[in-house]
Short mmCIF file of C-alpha atoms in Angstrom, two decimals:
data_model
loop_
_atom_site.label_atom_id
_atom_site.label_comp_id
_atom_site.label_asym_id
_atom_site.label_seq_id
_atom_site.Cartn_x
_atom_site.Cartn_y
_atom_site.Cartn_z
CA MET A 1 115.72 106.49 -108.72
CA ILE A 2 112.09 107.32 -108.06
CA ASP A 3 111.50 110.47 -106.05
CA ARG A 4 107.72 110.67 -105.97
CA PRO A 5 105.24 108.54 -104.01
CA ILE A 6 104.39 105.27 -105.77
CA TYR A 7 100.72 104.34 -105.91
CA LEU A 8 100.08 100.59 -105.83
CA ASP A 9 96.62 100.57 -104.27
CA TYR A 10 94.47 100.56 -107.42
CA ALA A 11 92.02 98.16 -105.78
CA ALA A 12 91.15 100.90 -103.28
CA THR A 13 90.66 103.60 -105.87
CA THR A 14 92.23 104.92 -109.06
CA PRO A 15 93.23 108.37 -110.25
CA THR A 16 90.70 109.83 -112.66
CA ASP A 17 92.12 109.52 -116.18
CA PRO A 18 92.84 113.04 -117.53
CA ARG A 19 90.83 112.15 -120.66
CA VAL A 20 87.86 111.41 -118.42
CA VAL A 21 88.23 114.74 -116.65
CA ASP A 22 88.27 116.51 -120.04
CA ALA A 23 85.06 114.75 -121.03
CA MET A 24 83.38 115.81 -117.78
CA LEU A 25 84.39 119.47 -117.66
CA PRO A 26 81.79 121.00 -120.01
CA TYR A 27 79.01 119.43 -117.92
CA PHE A 28 80.02 121.48 -114.88
CA THR A 29 79.82 124.83 -116.66
CA THR A 30 78.13 125.23 -120.01
CA MET A 31 76.02 122.06 -120.14
CA PHE A 32 75.03 122.01 -116.50
CA GLY A 33 71.34 121.16 -116.97
CA ASN A 34 69.22 118.82 -114.89
CA ALA A 35 68.68 115.67 -116.93
CA ALA A 36 65.09 115.61 -115.71
CA SER A 37 64.29 119.06 -117.14
CA ARG A 38 62.10 118.32 -120.16
CA THR A 39 61.29 121.86 -121.24
CA HIS A 40 64.60 123.34 -122.40
CA VAL A 41 67.85 122.62 -124.18
CA PHE A 42 69.92 122.50 -120.97
CA GLY A 43 67.90 119.54 -119.78
CA TRP A 44 67.96 117.87 -123.19
CA GLN A 45 71.75 118.15 -123.45
CA ALA A 46 72.19 116.63 -120.01
CA GLU A 47 69.75 113.83 -120.76
CA GLU A 48 71.50 113.08 -124.03
CA ALA A 49 74.85 112.81 -122.28
CA VAL A 50 73.38 110.57 -119.57
CA GLU A 51 71.85 108.23 -122.14
CA ALA A 52 75.10 108.06 -124.14
CA ALA A 53 76.93 107.08 -120.95
CA ARG A 54 74.26 104.49 -120.18
CA ARG A 55 74.89 102.92 -123.58
CA GLU A 56 78.63 102.79 -122.87
CA ILE A 57 78.14 101.00 -119.57
CA ALA A 58 75.62 98.57 -121.08
CA THR A 59 78.00 97.72 -123.95
CA VAL A 60 80.77 96.66 -121.56
CA ILE A 61 78.56 94.02 -119.93
CA ASN A 62 76.37 93.06 -122.94
CA ALA A 63 73.22 94.56 -121.40
CA ASP A 64 70.43 96.79 -122.68
CA PRO A 65 70.87 100.47 -121.69
CA LYS A 66 67.43 100.34 -120.03
CA GLU A 67 68.90 97.83 -117.58
CA ILE A 68 71.38 100.33 -116.12
CA THR A 69 70.34 102.26 -112.99
CA TRP A 70 72.70 104.99 -111.79
CA THR A 71 73.74 104.88 -108.14
CA SER A 72 76.28 106.71 -106.00
CA GLY A 73 78.62 103.72 -106.09
CA ALA A 74 78.81 100.00 -105.46
CA THR A 75 77.86 100.25 -101.79
CA GLU A 76 74.55 101.78 -102.77
CA GLY A 77 74.24 99.30 -105.65
CA ASN A 78 74.70 96.37 -103.26
CA ASN A 79 72.17 97.82 -100.82
CA LEU A 80 69.62 98.46 -103.55
CA ALA A 81 70.08 95.05 -105.18
CA ILE A 82 69.88 92.98 -102.01
CA LYS A 83 67.35 94.95 -99.95
CA GLY A 84 65.35 95.92 -103.01
CA ALA A 85 65.03 92.39 -104.40
CA VAL A 86 64.34 90.78 -101.04
CA GLU A 87 61.78 93.40 -100.04
CA PHE A 88 59.95 92.88 -103.32
CA LEU A 89 60.05 89.07 -103.21
CA ARG A 90 59.00 88.81 -99.57
CA GLU A 91 55.41 89.36 -100.61
CA SER A 92 55.59 86.01 -102.38
CA GLY A 93 56.99 84.30 -99.25
CA LYS A 94 60.66 84.30 -100.18
CA LYS A 95 62.87 85.23 -97.27
CA HIS A 96 66.25 83.55 -97.69
CA VAL A 97 69.51 84.96 -99.05
CA ILE A 98 72.76 83.12 -99.83
CA THR A 99 76.09 84.92 -99.77
CA ALA A 100 79.73 84.18 -98.86
CA VAL A 101 81.83 85.05 -95.82
CA THR A 102 84.44 86.89 -97.93
CA GLU A 103 82.03 89.42 -99.42
CA HIS A 104 82.60 93.15 -99.03
CA LYS A 105 81.08 94.74 -95.92
CA ALA A 106 78.54 96.51 -98.14
CA VAL A 107 77.04 93.07 -98.82
CA LEU A 108 77.64 91.48 -95.41
CA ASP A 109 76.28 94.39 -93.39
CA THR A 110 73.27 94.65 -95.69
CA CYS A 111 72.61 90.94 -95.07
CA LYS A 112 72.98 91.42 -91.32
CA TYR A 113 70.45 94.25 -91.50
CA LEU A 114 68.03 91.95 -93.29
CA GLU A 115 68.58 89.25 -90.66
CA ARG A 116 67.45 91.70 -88.00
CA HIS A 117 64.28 92.08 -90.04
CA GLY A 118 63.41 88.40 -90.25
CA VAL A 119 65.32 87.30 -93.34
CA ASP A 120 67.39 84.10 -93.19
CA VAL A 121 70.92 84.41 -94.54
CA THR A 122 73.33 81.59 -95.36
CA TYR A 123 77.00 82.64 -95.33
CA LEU A 124 78.94 80.14 -97.41
CA PRO A 125 82.51 79.39 -96.31
CA VAL A 126 85.35 79.53 -98.86
CA ASP A 127 88.20 77.10 -99.46
CA GLN A 128 91.87 77.92 -98.92
CA ASP A 129 92.02 79.53 -102.37
CA GLY A 130 89.15 81.84 -101.39
CA LEU A 131 86.69 80.10 -103.70
CA VAL A 132 83.03 79.19 -103.31
CA THR A 133 81.96 76.15 -105.34
CA PRO A 134 78.78 76.06 -107.44
CA ALA A 135 77.84 72.86 -105.58
CA GLN A 136 77.91 74.75 -102.25
CA VAL A 137 75.49 77.30 -103.67
CA GLU A 138 73.17 74.64 -105.06
CA ALA A 139 73.12 72.77 -101.75
CA ALA A 140 72.17 75.94 -99.88
CA ILE A 141 69.22 76.86 -102.12
CA ARG A 142 65.82 76.42 -100.43
CA PRO A 143 62.29 76.77 -101.77
CA ASP A 144 62.11 80.23 -100.18
CA THR A 145 65.51 81.47 -101.44
CA ALA A 146 65.10 84.89 -103.03
CA LEU A 147 68.63 85.80 -103.97
CA VAL A 148 72.22 84.64 -104.22
CA SER A 149 74.84 87.39 -103.83
CA ILE A 150 78.42 86.35 -104.64
CA MET A 151 81.11 88.84 -105.60
CA PHE A 152 82.82 88.57 -108.98
CA ALA A 153 86.32 89.35 -107.69
CA ASN A 154 87.47 89.83 -104.14
CA ASN A 155 88.77 93.26 -103.22
CA GLU A 156 91.57 91.98 -100.96
CA THR A 157 92.83 89.01 -102.93
CA GLY A 158 91.49 89.51 -106.47
CA VAL A 159 90.18 85.94 -106.42
CA LEU A 160 87.53 85.33 -109.12
CA GLN A 161 84.47 83.32 -108.13
CA PRO A 162 82.94 80.85 -110.64
CA ILE A 163 80.11 83.27 -111.45
CA THR A 164 79.05 81.68 -114.75
CA GLU A 165 78.46 78.32 -113.07
CA ILE A 166 76.78 79.87 -110.03
CA GLY A 167 74.59 81.94 -112.35
CA ALA A 168 73.50 78.81 -114.23
CA ILE A 169 72.51 77.12 -110.96
CA CYS A 170 70.51 80.16 -109.85
CA ARG A 171 68.73 80.28 -113.19
CA LYS A 172 67.91 76.55 -112.98
CA HIS A 173 66.33 77.02 -109.54
CA GLY A 174 64.58 80.31 -110.30
CA VAL A 175 66.68 82.23 -107.80
CA LEU A 176 67.99 85.74 -108.54
CA MET A 177 71.75 86.14 -108.94
CA HIS A 178 73.45 89.34 -107.77
CA THR A 179 77.17 89.97 -108.08
CA ASP A 180 79.28 92.78 -106.69
CA ALA A 181 81.54 93.26 -109.73
CA VAL A 182 83.20 96.47 -108.64
CA GLN A 183 86.74 95.03 -108.87
CA ALA A 184 86.18 93.11 -112.10
CA PHE A 185 84.21 95.61 -114.20
CA GLY A 186 86.36 97.09 -116.95
CA LYS A 187 89.27 94.79 -116.08
CA ILE A 188 88.11 91.46 -117.52
CA PRO A 189 85.27 90.59 -119.95
CA LEU A 190 81.82 90.49 -118.33
CA ASP A 191 78.64 89.31 -120.06
CA VAL A 192 75.39 89.33 -118.12
CA GLU A 193 73.73 87.07 -120.70
CA ALA A 194 76.39 84.37 -120.91
CA MET A 195 76.93 84.50 -117.13
CA ASN A 196 73.24 84.46 -116.13
CA ILE A 197 73.60 87.54 -113.97
CA ASP A 198 70.41 89.32 -112.86
CA LEU A 199 71.86 92.16 -110.78
CA MET A 200 75.38 93.60 -110.87
CA SER A 201 76.90 96.44 -108.84
CA ILE A 202 79.70 98.50 -110.40
CA SER A 203 81.49 101.78 -109.69
CA ALA A 204 83.39 104.42 -111.68
CA HIS A 205 86.30 105.18 -109.37
CA LYS A 206 87.84 101.71 -109.74
CA ILE A 207 88.17 102.21 -113.52
CA TYR A 208 89.79 105.67 -113.65
CA GLY A 209 86.46 107.48 -113.38
CA PRO A 210 85.32 109.87 -110.64
CA LYS A 211 84.21 108.88 -107.13
CA GLY A 212 80.56 109.11 -106.14
CA ILE A 213 79.04 107.48 -109.22
CA GLY A 214 78.19 103.86 -109.88
CA ALA A 215 75.51 101.74 -111.44
CA LEU A 216 73.36 98.71 -110.82
CA TYR A 217 72.53 96.41 -113.69
CA VAL A 218 68.92 95.25 -113.27
CA ARG A 219 67.76 92.54 -115.70
CA ARG A 220 64.55 93.39 -117.56
CA ARG A 221 63.82 90.20 -119.46
CA ARG A 222 63.90 86.48 -118.64
CA PRO A 223 63.40 87.12 -115.79
CA ARG A 224 62.29 90.67 -115.22
CA VAL A 225 63.81 91.73 -111.91
CA ARG A 226 61.70 94.03 -109.74
CA LEU A 227 63.19 96.04 -106.91
CA ALA A 228 61.59 97.92 -104.04
CA PRO A 229 63.30 101.33 -104.20
CA GLN A 230 65.45 102.29 -101.23
CA ILE A 231 65.56 106.00 -102.01
CA HIS A 232 62.13 107.52 -102.62
CA GLY A 233 61.42 110.73 -104.44
CA GLY A 234 60.82 112.00 -107.94
CA GLY A 235 60.78 108.63 -109.62
CA HIS A 236 64.06 108.96 -111.49
CA GLU A 237 65.68 105.84 -112.99
CA ARG A 238 62.33 104.14 -113.65
CA GLY A 239 61.47 104.54 -110.02
CA ASN A 240 64.42 102.37 -108.92
CA ARG A 241 66.45 105.25 -107.54
CA SER A 242 65.18 108.78 -107.12
CA GLY A 243 67.37 111.83 -106.98
CA THR A 244 68.74 114.35 -109.50
CA LEU A 245 71.26 112.59 -111.67
CA ASN A 246 74.96 113.26 -111.12
CA VAL A 247 75.44 114.26 -114.77
CA THR A 248 79.14 115.10 -114.56
CA GLY A 249 79.85 111.86 -112.75
CA ILE A 250 77.76 109.85 -115.20
CA VAL A 251 79.57 111.40 -118.18
CA GLY A 252 82.89 110.55 -116.53
CA PHE A 253 81.78 106.99 -115.75
CA GLY A 254 80.61 106.49 -119.35
CA TYR A 255 83.86 107.76 -120.77
CA ALA A 256 85.95 105.73 -118.32
CA ALA A 257 83.97 102.62 -119.31
CA LYS A 258 84.59 103.33 -122.99
CA LEU A 259 88.34 103.69 -122.39
CA ALA A 260 88.39 100.53 -120.28
CA ARG A 261 86.55 98.55 -122.96
CA GLU A 262 88.79 99.76 -125.77
CA SER A 263 92.06 99.10 -123.92
CA MET A 264 90.99 96.05 -121.88
CA ALA A 265 92.91 93.36 -123.75
CA THR A 266 96.22 95.21 -124.00
CA GLU A 267 95.99 96.74 -120.52
CA ALA A 268 95.14 93.45 -118.80
CA ALA A 269 98.08 91.75 -120.51
CA ARG A 270 100.51 94.52 -119.54
CA ILE A 271 99.30 94.62 -115.93
CA LEU A 272 99.42 90.83 -115.62
CA GLU A 273 103.01 90.86 -116.84
CA LEU A 274 103.98 93.45 -114.21
CA ARG A 275 102.18 91.54 -111.47
CA GLU A 276 103.84 88.27 -112.35
CA HIS A 277 107.23 89.97 -112.44
CA LEU A 278 106.60 91.37 -108.96
CA ARG A 279 105.20 88.11 -107.61
CA GLN A 280 108.15 86.09 -108.87
CA ARG A 281 110.67 88.54 -107.48
CA LEU A 282 109.04 88.70 -104.04
CA MET A 283 108.54 84.97 -103.75
CA THR A 284 111.99 83.97 -104.92
CA GLU A 285 113.99 86.69 -103.17
CA ILE A 286 112.19 86.55 -99.81
CA PRO A 287 111.96 83.30 -97.83
CA HIS A 288 108.66 82.39 -96.12
CA ALA A 289 106.56 84.50 -98.50
CA THR A 290 103.20 82.97 -99.38
CA LEU A 291 100.65 83.99 -101.99
CA ASN A 292 97.13 84.39 -100.60
CA GLY A 293 94.27 83.28 -102.82
CA SER A 294 94.04 81.10 -105.89
CA PRO A 295 97.17 81.41 -108.05
CA THR A 296 95.15 81.07 -111.25
CA GLN A 297 91.60 82.33 -110.59
CA ARG A 298 92.43 85.97 -109.96
CA LEU A 299 92.34 89.44 -111.47
CA PRO A 300 95.45 90.54 -113.39
CA GLY A 301 96.37 93.43 -111.08
CA HIS A 302 95.94 91.98 -107.57
CA LEU A 303 98.67 90.52 -105.41
CA ASN A 304 98.22 89.51 -101.77
CA ILE A 305 101.26 88.07 -100.04
CA SER A 306 102.08 87.24 -96.41
CA PHE A 307 105.63 87.69 -95.17
CA ALA A 308 105.74 85.48 -92.09
CA TYR A 309 107.21 86.82 -88.82
CA VAL A 310 106.87 90.45 -89.92
CA GLU A 311 103.86 92.51 -88.88
CA GLY A 312 102.13 94.22 -91.81
CA GLU A 313 101.80 97.73 -90.46
CA SER A 314 105.44 97.93 -89.45
CA LEU A 315 106.35 96.74 -92.94
CA LEU A 316 104.18 99.45 -94.51
CA MET A 317 105.89 101.99 -92.29
CA GLY A 318 109.21 100.93 -93.78
CA LEU A 319 107.84 101.31 -97.30
CA LYS A 320 107.82 105.06 -97.14
CA ASP A 321 106.33 106.86 -100.10
CA VAL A 322 104.65 103.70 -101.32
CA ALA A 323 100.86 103.45 -101.16
CA ILE A 324 99.74 99.87 -100.52
CA SER A 325 97.49 98.25 -97.93
CA SER A 326 97.77 95.45 -95.40
CA GLY A 327 95.52 92.82 -93.85
CA SER A 328 97.03 93.68 -90.50
CA ALA A 329 94.63 94.58 -87.73
CA CYS A 330 96.70 97.62 -86.97
CA THR A 331 95.73 99.18 -90.28
CA SER A 332 92.00 98.70 -89.75
CA ALA A 333 89.66 100.61 -87.52
CA SER A 334 88.37 97.38 -85.97
CA LEU A 335 91.76 96.08 -84.73
CA GLU A 336 90.83 92.72 -86.25
CA PRO A 337 93.02 91.20 -88.95
CA SER A 338 91.52 90.62 -92.39
CA TYR A 339 88.35 88.48 -92.15
CA VAL A 340 88.82 87.57 -95.81
CA LEU A 341 92.23 85.99 -95.21
CA LYS A 342 91.07 84.32 -91.98
CA ALA A 343 88.09 82.81 -93.84
CA MET A 344 90.62 81.23 -96.22
CA GLY A 345 92.21 79.45 -93.28
CA LEU A 346 95.14 81.78 -92.64
CA ASN A 347 96.01 82.03 -88.98
CA ASP A 348 95.88 85.45 -87.35
CA GLU A 349 99.62 85.84 -87.57
CA LEU A 350 99.80 85.36 -91.33
CA ALA A 351 96.79 87.65 -91.76
CA HIS A 352 98.64 90.31 -89.74
CA SER A 353 101.67 89.80 -91.98
CA SER A 354 99.92 90.34 -95.33
CA LEU A 355 100.30 93.05 -97.93
CA ARG A 356 97.87 93.83 -100.73
CA ILE A 357 99.54 95.32 -103.78
CA SER A 358 97.31 96.30 -106.69
CA ILE A 359 98.72 97.35 -110.03
CA GLY A 360 96.98 99.60 -112.53
CA ARG A 361 97.01 101.67 -115.69
CA PHE A 362 99.80 104.02 -114.67
CA THR A 363 102.14 101.50 -112.99
CA THR A 364 105.59 101.11 -114.55
CA LEU A 365 108.18 98.33 -114.47
CA GLU A 366 110.56 100.72 -112.73
CA GLU A 367 108.04 101.23 -109.91
CA VAL A 368 107.45 97.50 -109.55
CA ASP A 369 111.18 96.79 -109.34
CA HIS A 370 111.63 99.60 -106.83
CA ILE A 371 108.94 98.20 -104.54
CA ALA A 372 110.36 94.68 -104.81
CA ASP A 373 113.76 96.01 -103.68
CA LEU A 374 112.19 97.95 -100.82
CA ILE A 375 110.06 95.06 -99.56
CA ALA A 376 113.00 92.64 -99.62
CA ARG A 377 115.15 95.09 -97.69
CA GLU A 378 112.51 95.93 -95.07
CA VAL A 379 111.39 92.34 -94.51
CA ALA A 380 115.02 91.38 -93.84
CA ARG A 381 115.50 94.33 -91.48
CA LEU A 382 112.30 93.68 -89.53
CA ARG A 383 113.00 89.95 -89.28
CA GLU A 384 116.31 90.78 -87.62
CA MET A 385 114.20 92.65 -85.08
CA SER A 386 111.52 89.93 -84.79
CA PRO A 387 111.54 87.56 -81.80
CA LEU A 388 109.41 85.14 -83.84
CA TRP A 389 112.00 84.99 -86.60
CA GLU A 390 114.70 84.35 -83.99
CA MET A 391 112.72 81.49 -82.46
CA VAL A 392 112.12 79.93 -85.87
CA GLN A 393 115.85 80.20 -86.68
CA ASP A 394 116.50 78.41 -83.36
CA GLY A 395 114.21 75.61 -84.47
CA ILE A 396 111.38 76.46 -82.10
CA ASP A 397 107.87 75.58 -83.28
CA LEU A 398 105.82 78.72 -82.57
CA SER A 399 102.62 76.73 -82.20
CA THR A 400 104.05 74.99 -79.11
CA ILE A 401 104.52 78.24 -77.18
CA GLU A 402 102.03 79.42 -74.63
CA TRP A 403 101.45 83.05 -75.56
CA THR A 404 99.88 85.72 -73.43
CA PRO A 405 97.10 87.24 -75.55
CA HIS A 406 96.15 90.72 -74.51
CA MET B 1 97.38 107.92 -89.40
CA ALA B 2 100.56 109.94 -89.01
CA TYR B 3 103.27 108.73 -86.64
CA SER B 4 105.04 111.04 -84.23
CA THR B 5 108.64 111.93 -85.04
CA LYS B 6 109.81 110.02 -81.95
CA VAL B 7 108.03 106.83 -83.08
CA ILE B 8 109.55 107.18 -86.54
CA ASP B 9 112.99 107.78 -85.06
CA HIS B 10 112.83 104.63 -82.90
CA TYR B 11 111.38 102.63 -85.77
CA GLU B 12 114.10 103.70 -88.20
CA HIS B 13 116.92 103.63 -85.67
CA PRO B 14 115.86 101.14 -82.99
CA ARG B 15 118.07 101.17 -79.91
CA ASN B 16 119.40 97.98 -78.40
CA VAL B 17 118.03 95.43 -80.84
CA GLY B 18 119.38 91.99 -80.09
CA SER B 19 119.51 89.21 -77.55
CA LEU B 20 121.32 88.39 -74.33
CA ASP B 21 122.03 84.84 -73.19
CA LYS B 22 118.81 83.83 -71.49
CA ASN B 23 120.61 81.15 -69.50
CA ASP B 24 122.96 83.69 -67.95
CA GLU B 25 122.26 84.03 -64.22
CA ASP B 26 122.41 87.83 -64.49
CA VAL B 27 119.92 88.02 -67.34
CA GLY B 28 116.16 88.36 -67.00
CA THR B 29 113.94 87.67 -70.03
CA GLY B 30 110.35 88.77 -70.58
CA ILE B 31 108.31 87.66 -73.57
CA VAL B 32 104.81 89.13 -73.77
CA GLY B 33 102.04 89.34 -76.35
CA ALA B 34 100.96 86.82 -78.97
CA PRO B 35 101.48 86.50 -82.72
CA ALA B 36 97.73 86.23 -83.15
CA CYS B 37 97.30 89.69 -81.63
CA GLY B 38 99.86 91.16 -83.98
CA ASP B 39 102.53 91.92 -81.40
CA VAL B 40 105.15 89.99 -79.45
CA MET B 41 107.88 91.69 -77.43
CA LYS B 42 110.99 90.04 -76.06
CA LEU B 43 112.81 92.28 -73.58
CA GLN B 44 115.99 91.23 -71.77
CA ILE B 45 117.94 92.90 -69.00
CA LYS B 46 121.37 92.22 -67.53
CA VAL B 47 121.51 93.05 -63.82
CA GLU B 48 124.57 93.69 -61.70
CA ASN B 49 124.24 94.67 -58.01
CA GLY B 50 120.58 95.52 -58.45
CA VAL B 51 121.26 97.84 -61.38
CA ILE B 52 120.35 97.17 -65.00
CA THR B 53 123.59 97.42 -66.94
CA ASP B 54 122.35 96.28 -70.34
CA ALA B 55 119.01 95.82 -72.11
CA LYS B 56 118.07 94.29 -75.45
CA PHE B 57 114.80 93.80 -77.28
CA LYS B 58 113.22 92.14 -80.26
CA THR B 59 109.68 93.02 -81.27
CA TYR B 60 107.21 91.66 -83.79
CA GLY B 61 104.54 94.32 -84.11
CA CYS B 62 103.59 97.69 -85.50
CA GLY B 63 105.87 100.73 -85.50
CA SER B 64 104.48 101.92 -82.18
CA ALA B 65 105.21 98.57 -80.55
CA ILE B 66 108.78 98.62 -81.86
CA ALA B 67 109.22 102.21 -80.64
CA SER B 68 107.75 101.44 -77.18
CA SER B 69 110.12 98.56 -76.58
CA SER B 70 113.11 100.43 -78.01
CA LEU B 71 112.37 103.39 -75.72
CA VAL B 72 112.07 101.18 -72.63
CA THR B 73 115.45 99.53 -73.23
CA GLU B 74 116.96 103.02 -73.46
CA TRP B 75 115.28 104.13 -70.23
CA VAL B 76 116.13 101.13 -68.04
CA LYS B 77 119.87 101.06 -68.70
CA GLY B 78 121.54 102.31 -65.55
CA MET B 79 118.30 102.09 -63.57
CA SER B 80 117.85 100.00 -60.44
CA ILE B 81 115.40 97.14 -60.88
CA ASP B 82 113.15 98.72 -58.23
CA LYS B 83 112.98 101.92 -60.23
CA ALA B 84 112.45 100.04 -63.52
CA MET B 85 109.53 98.23 -61.89
CA GLU B 86 107.83 101.60 -61.49
CA ILE B 87 107.81 102.47 -65.21
CA LYS B 88 104.23 103.15 -66.25
CA ASN B 89 102.77 102.68 -69.70
CA SER B 90 101.39 106.22 -69.53
CA GLN B 91 104.95 107.59 -69.43
CA ILE B 92 105.85 105.61 -72.54
CA ALA B 93 102.67 106.71 -74.34
CA GLU B 94 103.31 110.31 -73.43
CA GLU B 95 106.96 110.28 -74.50
CA LEU B 96 106.05 108.78 -77.89
CA SER B 97 102.79 110.76 -78.32
CA LEU B 98 100.89 107.52 -78.99
CA PRO B 99 97.31 107.92 -80.17
CA PRO B 100 94.59 106.12 -78.12
CA VAL B 101 94.46 103.20 -80.58
CA LYS B 102 98.17 102.50 -79.88
CA ILE B 103 98.08 102.69 -76.07
CA HIS B 104 98.15 98.89 -75.89
CA CYS B 105 101.68 99.01 -77.37
CA SER B 106 102.88 100.96 -74.33
CA VAL B 107 101.03 98.58 -72.01
CA LEU B 108 102.84 95.70 -73.64
CA ALA B 109 106.22 97.42 -73.14
CA GLU B 110 105.44 97.93 -69.44
CA ASP B 111 104.44 94.27 -69.17
CA ALA B 112 107.67 93.26 -70.93
CA ILE B 113 110.02 95.04 -68.55
CA LYS B 114 108.08 93.75 -65.53
CA ALA B 115 108.22 90.22 -66.92
CA ALA B 116 111.99 90.50 -67.47
CA ILE B 117 112.54 91.74 -63.91
CA ARG B 118 110.38 88.94 -62.47
CA ASP B 119 112.33 86.38 -64.48
CA TYR B 120 115.57 87.76 -63.05
CA GLN B 121 114.17 87.79 -59.51
CA GLN B 122 112.94 84.22 -59.83
CA LYS B 123 116.41 83.11 -60.88
CA HIS B 124 117.69 84.65 -57.67
CA GLY B 125 114.94 83.41 -55.41
CA THR B 126 113.65 86.89 -54.69
CA PRO B 127 109.88 87.02 -54.32
CA ALA B 128 108.37 88.76 -57.33
CA ALA B 129 107.38 92.21 -56.23
CA GLU B 130 104.21 93.62 -57.74
#
């Protein structure tokens, strides 16, 4: 019996690993210097720690430490990459961006902002597995295309885009390639050289580091990527991003990245095993359960399943003391069901009926079995209460009914 | 968002879940909402001598939608259909302490009882009273 809340929302954020907290602590108190202070030991200690962390991050993605710019997180990284690259390249007449409809809002809203300022944006649709094809990207490239921005792994479904192939196409056409890799970084191998990535946004709090610190990889050679800074000031981070460095956060991010790199192979295998156990239980024990997103091209820890005829928020309410999220409109501020699932062709009803379960470092088999039991019980209970389930049992085709939308 | 204790109570122990025979002359059925909007309510009443003697519901929707329909079935039992026609969504929202974002659940419950009454009245040739 489990008597504490179960956390299965690792795609939203992760607890900071206690080892990471230990690594950070001295930088709050004794080694609290400003990394930009050049005249005393406090500054030197801080700078040394920042540069060590930069090397850790660079190692994970096969980059040079000079190519790592600290940010406050992936939202800022996405803003800086897209606005910064486009603003710089506009002087040479480039004013077109290619992205996909299933991107995170930090990318989509940045693109919408650019559209209001005269930039053309192509939003590529995805197939039913949530995938963009390299051929779609190639067909959308124009002579004035500045940048392609396609996420590495989707936050709702965990679906992995064919980044290596898309990167190769961008390189061939001389177009910059940005990827929001916040879900993938530290979970699966990433290599900016082999994958032809020019800009990559990442964040610490998805890999058991602290919130409020992230980084943007900015390629320096072949090609050298130039960005117009979005935050102006003292010229920190080679002028890419001014502002006193968050030394404690950076130290934590560096240490979290080191732990992630060292344990990646074993951790990914363990998490994948748990996820597959959960997926098989849910899909065999519960009728009308469908997996959302490619069954093969996905992160190890993500599971997104729709339980037809049961509304997602009511299901979450039944899963007391379990932290997971839903694609239901009722759980979002906008009252719209998941645009990611709808873009994959799910109807509104199945999008309303979806759960996202994300497994991580501290998840146990006992927890996974407990949640499988709970979901099966609650889905059955709510279906007994569902008029849609009753109609389907009576052989009524729901699509033939004239509903009264409100 | 935290749910009120009354919403949780109705969600965990819904009153009057089930179905009545929709072909029964004494039964009125109202189905409102749409799956695409995330909520569908089916509310049924059994009427004898102008008084609602039984009520059943089934709801696909969030906890607040389930609670709103459960509450309404509890309220209308023993009520005359004229009185039931006067139930306002604001009363439901107040009783369940629904936050503004969930007011539409109470509106749907009001629509459901009105639809059930109209269905009953149509079966009996009574003009639907607004």
